[in-house]
Amino acid sequence: MPLPEAAGLELRSPAGIPEAEFRDICALVQQRLGIELRAGKESLVTLRLAEPMRRGGFASLHEYMQHVKRDPNGPAMLEFIDCLTTNHTNFLREASHFEFWQQEVLLAQRQRPEIAVWCAASSSGEEPYTMAMYAVEALGEAAYRQVRILATDISPSILDQARRGVYREERLAPLPEAWRRRYFLRGEGKWQGHFRIKPEVGRMVEFRRLNLIEPLPPIGPFPAVFCRNVMIYFNSATRGLVVNQIRGRLEPGGYLFVGHAESLNGLASQLDYIKPSVYRLAGGGQPPGGIERS
Ligand SMILES: C[S@@+](CC[C@H](N)C(=O)[O-])C[C@H]1O[C@@H](n2cnc3c(N)ncnc32)[C@H](O)[C@@H]1O
C-alpha cells in the first residue's frame, strides 16, 4: 500500500536503521527498481516496511530482508517493491502534454485504423484514463475502437487499483464537471463519494506489469510514449538506459513525453528536443515549429 510522501512521515521519528541494513536496502532498490535512495530516507524506509514486517512477524529488518531476498520474484519481493515506490499522480497532471498529444498525434493520425500509445509508469491509472478521455474528446465515439493505451507500472498493487478504476470524489477535482458525467459512473450506497471509470473508457486501456530497467517485452513501435515523473527517481546511468529502451519503441517521428521537472540533457541522442519535456524521434515528416537536436 503506497504511503504519503516523506515530509509527512518524518514527524513520527521512527527508530533509525543500522547503516549496513540501509545500504543493503538501497542496493536492492537500485538493482530491482533503478531508484536511488539517498541518506536521509532511513525513516521513510522504516515506516514503509513496518507493515509487512509486522504482518510477517519478523523480529528484525535483517530477518525481513533475508526473507525478501530468498525469492527474486516471489510475493515478498513484489510487496517490498510496492512499499518502496512513490505513486503520486493526478488526473490532468501537466495538462499541456495531453493537449499537444491530442493535436500532434491523435488528430494528425486520425486516418489510421488504430492508434496505439504507451503510458509507462502509469501508477493508479489517472494518467492513462486522462489520455483515453482526451482521445474521445478529439475523435468522438470512434476513439473507443481506434485508440489503444498500454499502461504499465512496476507495482502490482497499484496496477490492481488502476484496473479497478475507482476514485474518491476529490480525486476527480481537476476534471471538468462535464467529463465526470461523460466518463464516470457515480457510486451509490457504500460507494457513495466514489466514481468508477465507465467500462467503455476502461476497455481502451490495458494495464500490464513492466519494469523499465529490465529488457522490454516486444511492444510497439508507438507514435507516442508518456514516461513521466519516474525518471526523476533514477540516477543518470539508469535514465540513459531507460531512454535508450524507450527510443527503441518509438516509431519514426514518435514523441516521448517526460515529466515537467525531468530533463533528458545529454541522454536523448537521436531524439529531437521539441519543447520542455517533449522529445521526438527523427523521421516521419516535419515536426511542429522549430526543433533542436539534443
Ligand atoms: C510518481 S509516479 C508517476 C505517475 C505518472 N506517470 C504521473 O506522472 O503522474 C511513478 C510511478 O513509477 C513507477 N515505477 C517506479 N520504478 C519503476 C520501474 N523501474 N519500472 C516501471 N515503473 C516504475 C512507480 O510504481 C510509480 O507508480
Coordinates of C-alpha atoms and ligand atoms in Angstrom, one line a residue:
M1 CA 0.0 0.0 0.0
P2 CA 1.7 3.2 -1.1
L3 CA 2.3 5.7 1.7
P4 CA 2.3 9.5 1.7
E5 CA 5.4 11.5 0.9
A6 CA 8.4 11.7 3.2
A7 CA 7.7 15.1 4.5
G8 CA 4.5 13.9 6.3
L9 CA 6.2 10.9 7.7
E10 CA 9.2 12.4 9.4
L11 CA 7.1 13.6 12.3
R12 CA 6.8 10.1 13.6
S13 CA 10.6 9.8 14.2
P14 CA 10.8 6.0 13.8
A15 CA 13.9 4.2 15.1
G16 CA 16.9 4.5 12.9
I17 CA 18.2 1.7 10.7
P18 CA 21.7 0.3 11.2
E19 CA 23.8 1.7 8.4
A20 CA 24.6 -1.7 6.9
E21 CA 20.9 -2.6 6.7
F22 CA 20.1 0.7 5.0
R23 CA 23.0 0.1 2.5
D24 CA 21.6 -3.3 1.8
I25 CA 18.1 -2.0 1.1
C26 CA 19.5 0.8 -1.1
A27 CA 21.4 -1.7 -3.1
L28 CA 18.3 -3.9 -3.6
V29 CA 16.1 -1.0 -4.5
Q30 CA 18.7 0.2 -7.0
Q31 CA 19.1 -3.2 -8.5
R32 CA 15.3 -4.0 -8.8
L33 CA 13.7 -0.6 -9.4
G34 CA 16.5 1.6 -10.6
I35 CA 15.6 4.0 -7.9
E36 CA 18.3 5.8 -5.9
L37 CA 17.6 6.0 -2.2
R38 CA 19.8 8.6 -0.5
A39 CA 20.9 9.0 3.0
G40 CA 18.2 10.8 4.9
K41 CA 15.5 8.4 3.7
E42 CA 16.0 5.9 6.6
S43 CA 12.9 6.9 8.5
L44 CA 10.8 6.7 5.3
V45 CA 12.1 3.2 4.6
T46 CA 11.5 2.1 8.2
L47 CA 7.9 3.3 8.1
R48 CA 7.1 1.8 4.7
L49 CA 8.4 -1.6 5.6
A50 CA 6.9 -1.6 9.1
E51 CA 3.6 -3.1 8.0
P52 CA 4.9 -6.2 6.0
M53 CA 7.4 -6.8 8.8
R54 CA 4.7 -6.7 11.5
R55 CA 2.4 -8.9 9.4
G56 CA 5.2 -11.5 8.8
G57 CA 6.3 -11.4 12.5
F58 CA 9.9 -10.6 11.7
A59 CA 12.0 -9.7 14.7
S60 CA 14.5 -7.5 12.8
L61 CA 14.9 -5.7 9.5
H62 CA 17.8 -8.1 8.7
E63 CA 15.5 -11.1 9.1
Y64 CA 12.9 -9.5 6.9
M65 CA 15.4 -8.7 4.2
Q66 CA 16.7 -12.2 4.2
H67 CA 13.1 -13.3 3.6
V68 CA 12.5 -10.8 0.8
K69 CA 15.7 -11.8 -1.0
R70 CA 15.0 -15.6 -0.8
D71 CA 12.9 -15.5 -4.0
P72 CA 13.7 -12.7 -6.5
N73 CA 10.2 -12.8 -8.0
G74 CA 8.2 -14.1 -5.0
P75 CA 5.3 -12.3 -3.3
A76 CA 7.6 -10.8 -0.5
M77 CA 9.8 -9.2 -3.1
L78 CA 6.8 -7.8 -5.0
E79 CA 5.4 -6.4 -1.8
F80 CA 8.8 -4.9 -0.9
I81 CA 8.8 -3.2 -4.4
D82 CA 5.2 -2.0 -3.8
C83 CA 6.1 -0.5 -0.4
L84 CA 9.1 1.5 -1.8
T85 CA 7.5 3.1 -4.9
T86 CA 6.0 6.5 -4.8
N87 CA 2.8 6.6 -6.8
H88 CA 1.8 10.2 -6.6
T89 CA -0.3 11.1 -9.7
N90 CA -3.4 13.1 -10.7
F91 CA -6.0 13.4 -13.4
L92 CA -4.9 16.0 -16.0
R93 CA -1.4 16.3 -14.4
E94 CA 0.8 18.5 -16.6
A95 CA -2.1 19.1 -18.9
S96 CA -0.2 20.7 -21.8
H97 CA 1.2 17.3 -22.7
F98 CA -2.3 15.9 -23.3
E99 CA -3.2 18.9 -25.5
F100 CA 0.0 18.6 -27.5
W101 CA -0.6 14.8 -27.9
Q102 CA -4.2 15.4 -28.9
Q103 CA -3.2 17.8 -31.7
E104 CA 0.1 16.2 -32.9
V105 CA -0.7 12.5 -32.5
L106 CA -4.4 11.8 -32.3
L107 CA -5.7 14.4 -34.7
A108 CA -2.7 14.2 -37.0
Q109 CA -3.1 10.4 -37.3
R110 CA -6.9 10.1 -37.2
Q111 CA -6.8 8.3 -40.5
R112 CA -5.1 5.3 -39.0
P113 CA -7.3 2.3 -38.2
E114 CA -5.6 2.0 -34.8
I115 CA -3.6 4.5 -32.7
A116 CA -1.7 2.6 -30.0
V117 CA 0.3 4.5 -27.4
W118 CA 2.2 3.6 -24.3
C119 CA 1.9 5.1 -20.9
A120 CA 4.9 3.8 -18.9
A121 CA 4.8 4.2 -15.1
S122 CA 1.1 4.7 -15.1
S123 CA 0.6 4.5 -11.3
S124 CA -3.1 4.3 -10.2
G125 CA -4.5 5.0 -13.7
E126 CA -5.3 8.7 -13.7
E127 CA -2.7 9.4 -16.4
P128 CA -3.8 6.7 -19.0
Y129 CA -7.5 7.4 -18.3
T130 CA -6.9 11.1 -18.9
M131 CA -5.3 10.1 -22.2
A132 CA -8.4 8.0 -23.0
M133 CA -10.7 10.9 -22.2
Y134 CA -8.7 13.3 -24.4
A135 CA -8.9 10.7 -27.2
V136 CA -12.7 10.6 -27.0
E137 CA -12.9 14.4 -26.9
A138 CA -10.7 14.5 -30.1
L139 CA -12.1 11.6 -32.1
G140 CA -15.5 11.1 -30.7
E141 CA -17.0 7.6 -30.3
A142 CA -14.5 6.3 -32.9
A143 CA -11.8 6.6 -30.2
Y144 CA -13.4 3.7 -28.2
R145 CA -12.4 1.3 -31.0
Q146 CA -9.5 3.2 -32.6
V147 CA -7.3 4.2 -29.6
R148 CA -5.4 1.6 -27.5
I149 CA -3.4 2.7 -24.5
L150 CA -0.9 0.3 -23.0
A151 CA -0.4 1.4 -19.4
T152 CA 2.5 -0.2 -17.4
D153 CA 4.0 0.0 -14.0
I154 CA 6.3 -2.0 -11.8
S155 CA 4.0 -2.1 -8.8
P156 CA 1.4 -5.0 -8.8
S157 CA -0.9 -3.4 -6.2
I158 CA -1.0 0.0 -7.9
L159 CA -1.9 -1.8 -11.2
D160 CA -4.8 -3.6 -9.4
Q161 CA -6.0 -0.3 -8.2
A162 CA -5.7 1.2 -11.7
R163 CA -7.7 -1.7 -13.2
R164 CA -10.5 -1.2 -10.8
G165 CA -10.7 2.5 -11.9
V166 CA -12.5 3.6 -8.8
Y167 CA -11.6 7.0 -7.3
R168 CA -12.8 9.1 -4.4
E169 CA -14.7 12.2 -5.5
E170 CA -11.9 14.6 -4.5
R171 CA -9.5 12.9 -6.9
L172 CA -11.7 14.0 -9.8
A173 CA -11.4 17.7 -8.8
P174 CA -9.0 18.6 -11.7
L175 CA -11.5 17.3 -14.3
P176 CA -14.3 19.4 -15.9
E177 CA -17.7 18.7 -14.5
A178 CA -19.0 17.5 -17.9
W179 CA -16.2 14.9 -18.1
R180 CA -17.3 13.4 -14.8
R181 CA -20.7 12.8 -16.2
R182 CA -19.4 11.6 -19.6
Y183 CA -16.7 9.3 -18.4
F184 CA -17.6 8.1 -14.8
L185 CA -20.3 6.3 -13.0
R186 CA -21.3 7.7 -9.6
G187 CA -21.2 5.3 -6.8
E188 CA -24.2 4.6 -4.6
G189 CA -24.8 3.1 -1.2
K190 CA -21.4 2.1 0.3
W191 CA -19.8 3.5 -2.8
Q192 CA -21.2 7.0 -2.2
G193 CA -18.4 9.5 -2.7
H194 CA -16.7 7.3 -5.2
F195 CA -16.7 7.3 -9.0
R196 CA -15.8 4.5 -11.4
I197 CA -14.4 5.0 -14.9
K198 CA -17.0 3.8 -17.4
P199 CA -16.4 0.4 -18.9
E200 CA -16.0 1.7 -22.5
V201 CA -13.2 4.0 -21.3
G202 CA -11.7 1.3 -19.2
R203 CA -11.6 -1.0 -22.3
M204 CA -9.3 1.4 -24.1
V205 CA -6.6 0.9 -21.5
E206 CA -4.6 -2.4 -21.0
F207 CA -2.7 -2.5 -17.7
R208 CA 0.4 -4.6 -17.6
R209 CA 3.3 -5.1 -15.2
L210 CA 6.6 -3.9 -16.7
N211 CA 9.9 -2.9 -15.1
L212 CA 11.5 -0.1 -17.2
I213 CA 15.0 -1.1 -16.2
E214 CA 14.7 -4.7 -17.4
P215 CA 14.8 -5.7 -21.1
L216 CA 11.5 -4.7 -22.6
P217 CA 9.0 -7.2 -24.0
P218 CA 8.1 -7.0 -27.7
I219 CA 5.8 -3.9 -27.6
G220 CA 5.4 -1.0 -30.1
P221 CA 6.6 0.8 -32.0
F222 CA 4.4 3.7 -30.8
P223 CA 3.7 7.2 -32.1
A224 CA 3.8 8.4 -28.5
V225 CA 5.2 7.3 -25.2
F226 CA 4.4 9.0 -21.9
C227 CA 7.1 8.3 -19.3
R228 CA 6.5 11.0 -16.8
N229 CA 7.7 11.6 -13.2
V230 CA 9.5 8.3 -12.8
M231 CA 13.0 9.0 -14.2
I232 CA 13.4 11.7 -11.6
Y233 CA 14.0 8.8 -9.1
F234 CA 16.7 7.2 -11.3
N235 CA 20.4 8.1 -11.5
S236 CA 21.8 9.4 -14.7
A237 CA 23.1 6.0 -15.9
T238 CA 19.6 4.4 -15.3
R239 CA 17.9 7.3 -17.0
G240 CA 20.1 6.8 -20.0
L241 CA 19.3 3.1 -20.1
V242 CA 15.5 3.7 -19.9
V243 CA 15.6 6.5 -22.5
N244 CA 17.5 4.2 -24.8
Q245 CA 15.0 1.4 -24.4
I246 CA 12.0 3.7 -24.9
R247 CA 13.6 5.2 -28.0
G248 CA 13.7 1.7 -29.5
R249 CA 10.0 1.5 -29.0
L250 CA 9.1 4.8 -30.8
E251 CA 8.2 4.8 -34.4
P252 CA 10.0 7.4 -36.6
G253 CA 8.5 10.8 -35.7
G254 CA 7.2 9.4 -32.5
Y255 CA 7.0 11.6 -29.3
L256 CA 8.4 11.0 -25.9
F257 CA 6.8 13.0 -23.0
V258 CA 8.7 13.2 -19.7
G259 CA 7.7 15.0 -16.5
H260 CA 8.0 18.8 -16.5
A261 CA 10.7 18.6 -13.8
E262 CA 12.7 16.0 -15.8
S263 CA 15.3 16.8 -18.4
L264 CA 17.0 14.5 -20.8
N265 CA 20.0 16.7 -21.2
G266 CA 22.8 14.7 -22.7
L267 CA 20.7 11.5 -22.7
A268 CA 18.4 11.9 -25.6
S269 CA 20.7 11.2 -28.6
Q270 CA 18.7 10.8 -31.8
L271 CA 15.8 12.5 -30.1
D272 CA 14.9 16.0 -31.1
Y273 CA 14.0 18.5 -28.4
I274 CA 10.6 19.9 -29.4
K275 CA 9.9 21.9 -26.2
P276 CA 10.5 21.4 -22.5
S277 CA 9.8 17.8 -21.6
V278 CA 8.7 16.8 -25.2
Y279 CA 11.1 14.9 -27.5
R280 CA 10.7 13.4 -30.9
L281 CA 12.4 10.6 -32.7
A282 CA 13.8 11.8 -36.1
G283 CA 11.9 10.8 -39.3
G284 CA 8.2 10.6 -40.0
G285 CA 7.8 14.1 -41.6
Q286 CA 8.0 17.6 -40.4
P287 CA 7.6 18.2 -36.6
P288 CA 5.6 21.3 -35.4
G289 CA 7.7 24.5 -35.0
G290 CA 11.5 24.6 -34.7
I291 CA 13.5 21.7 -33.3
E292 CA 16.8 21.3 -31.7
R293 CA 18.9 18.1 -31.7
S294 CA 19.9 17.0 -28.1
Ligands
LIG1 C1 5.4 9.3 -9.2 S1 4.5 8.0 -10.1 C2 4.2 8.9 -11.7 C3 2.9 8.5 -12.2 C4 2.5 9.2 -13.5 N1 3.4 8.8 -14.6 C5 2.4 10.7 -13.4 O1 3.3 11.4 -13.9 O2 1.5 11.2 -12.7 C6 5.9 7.0 -10.5 C7 5.5 5.6 -10.9 O3 6.6 4.9 -11.4 C8 6.6 3.5 -11.0 N2 7.9 3.0 -11.1 C9 9.0 3.2 -10.3 N3 10.1 2.5 -10.7 C10 9.7 1.8 -11.9 C11 10.4 1.0 -12.8 N4 11.6 0.6 -12.6 N5 9.6 0.5 -13.8 C12 8.4 0.8 -14.0 N6 7.7 1.7 -13.2 C13 8.3 2.2 -12.1 C14 6.0 3.6 -9.6 O4 5.4 2.4 -9.2 C15 5.0 4.7 -9.7 O5 3.7 4.3 -9.9

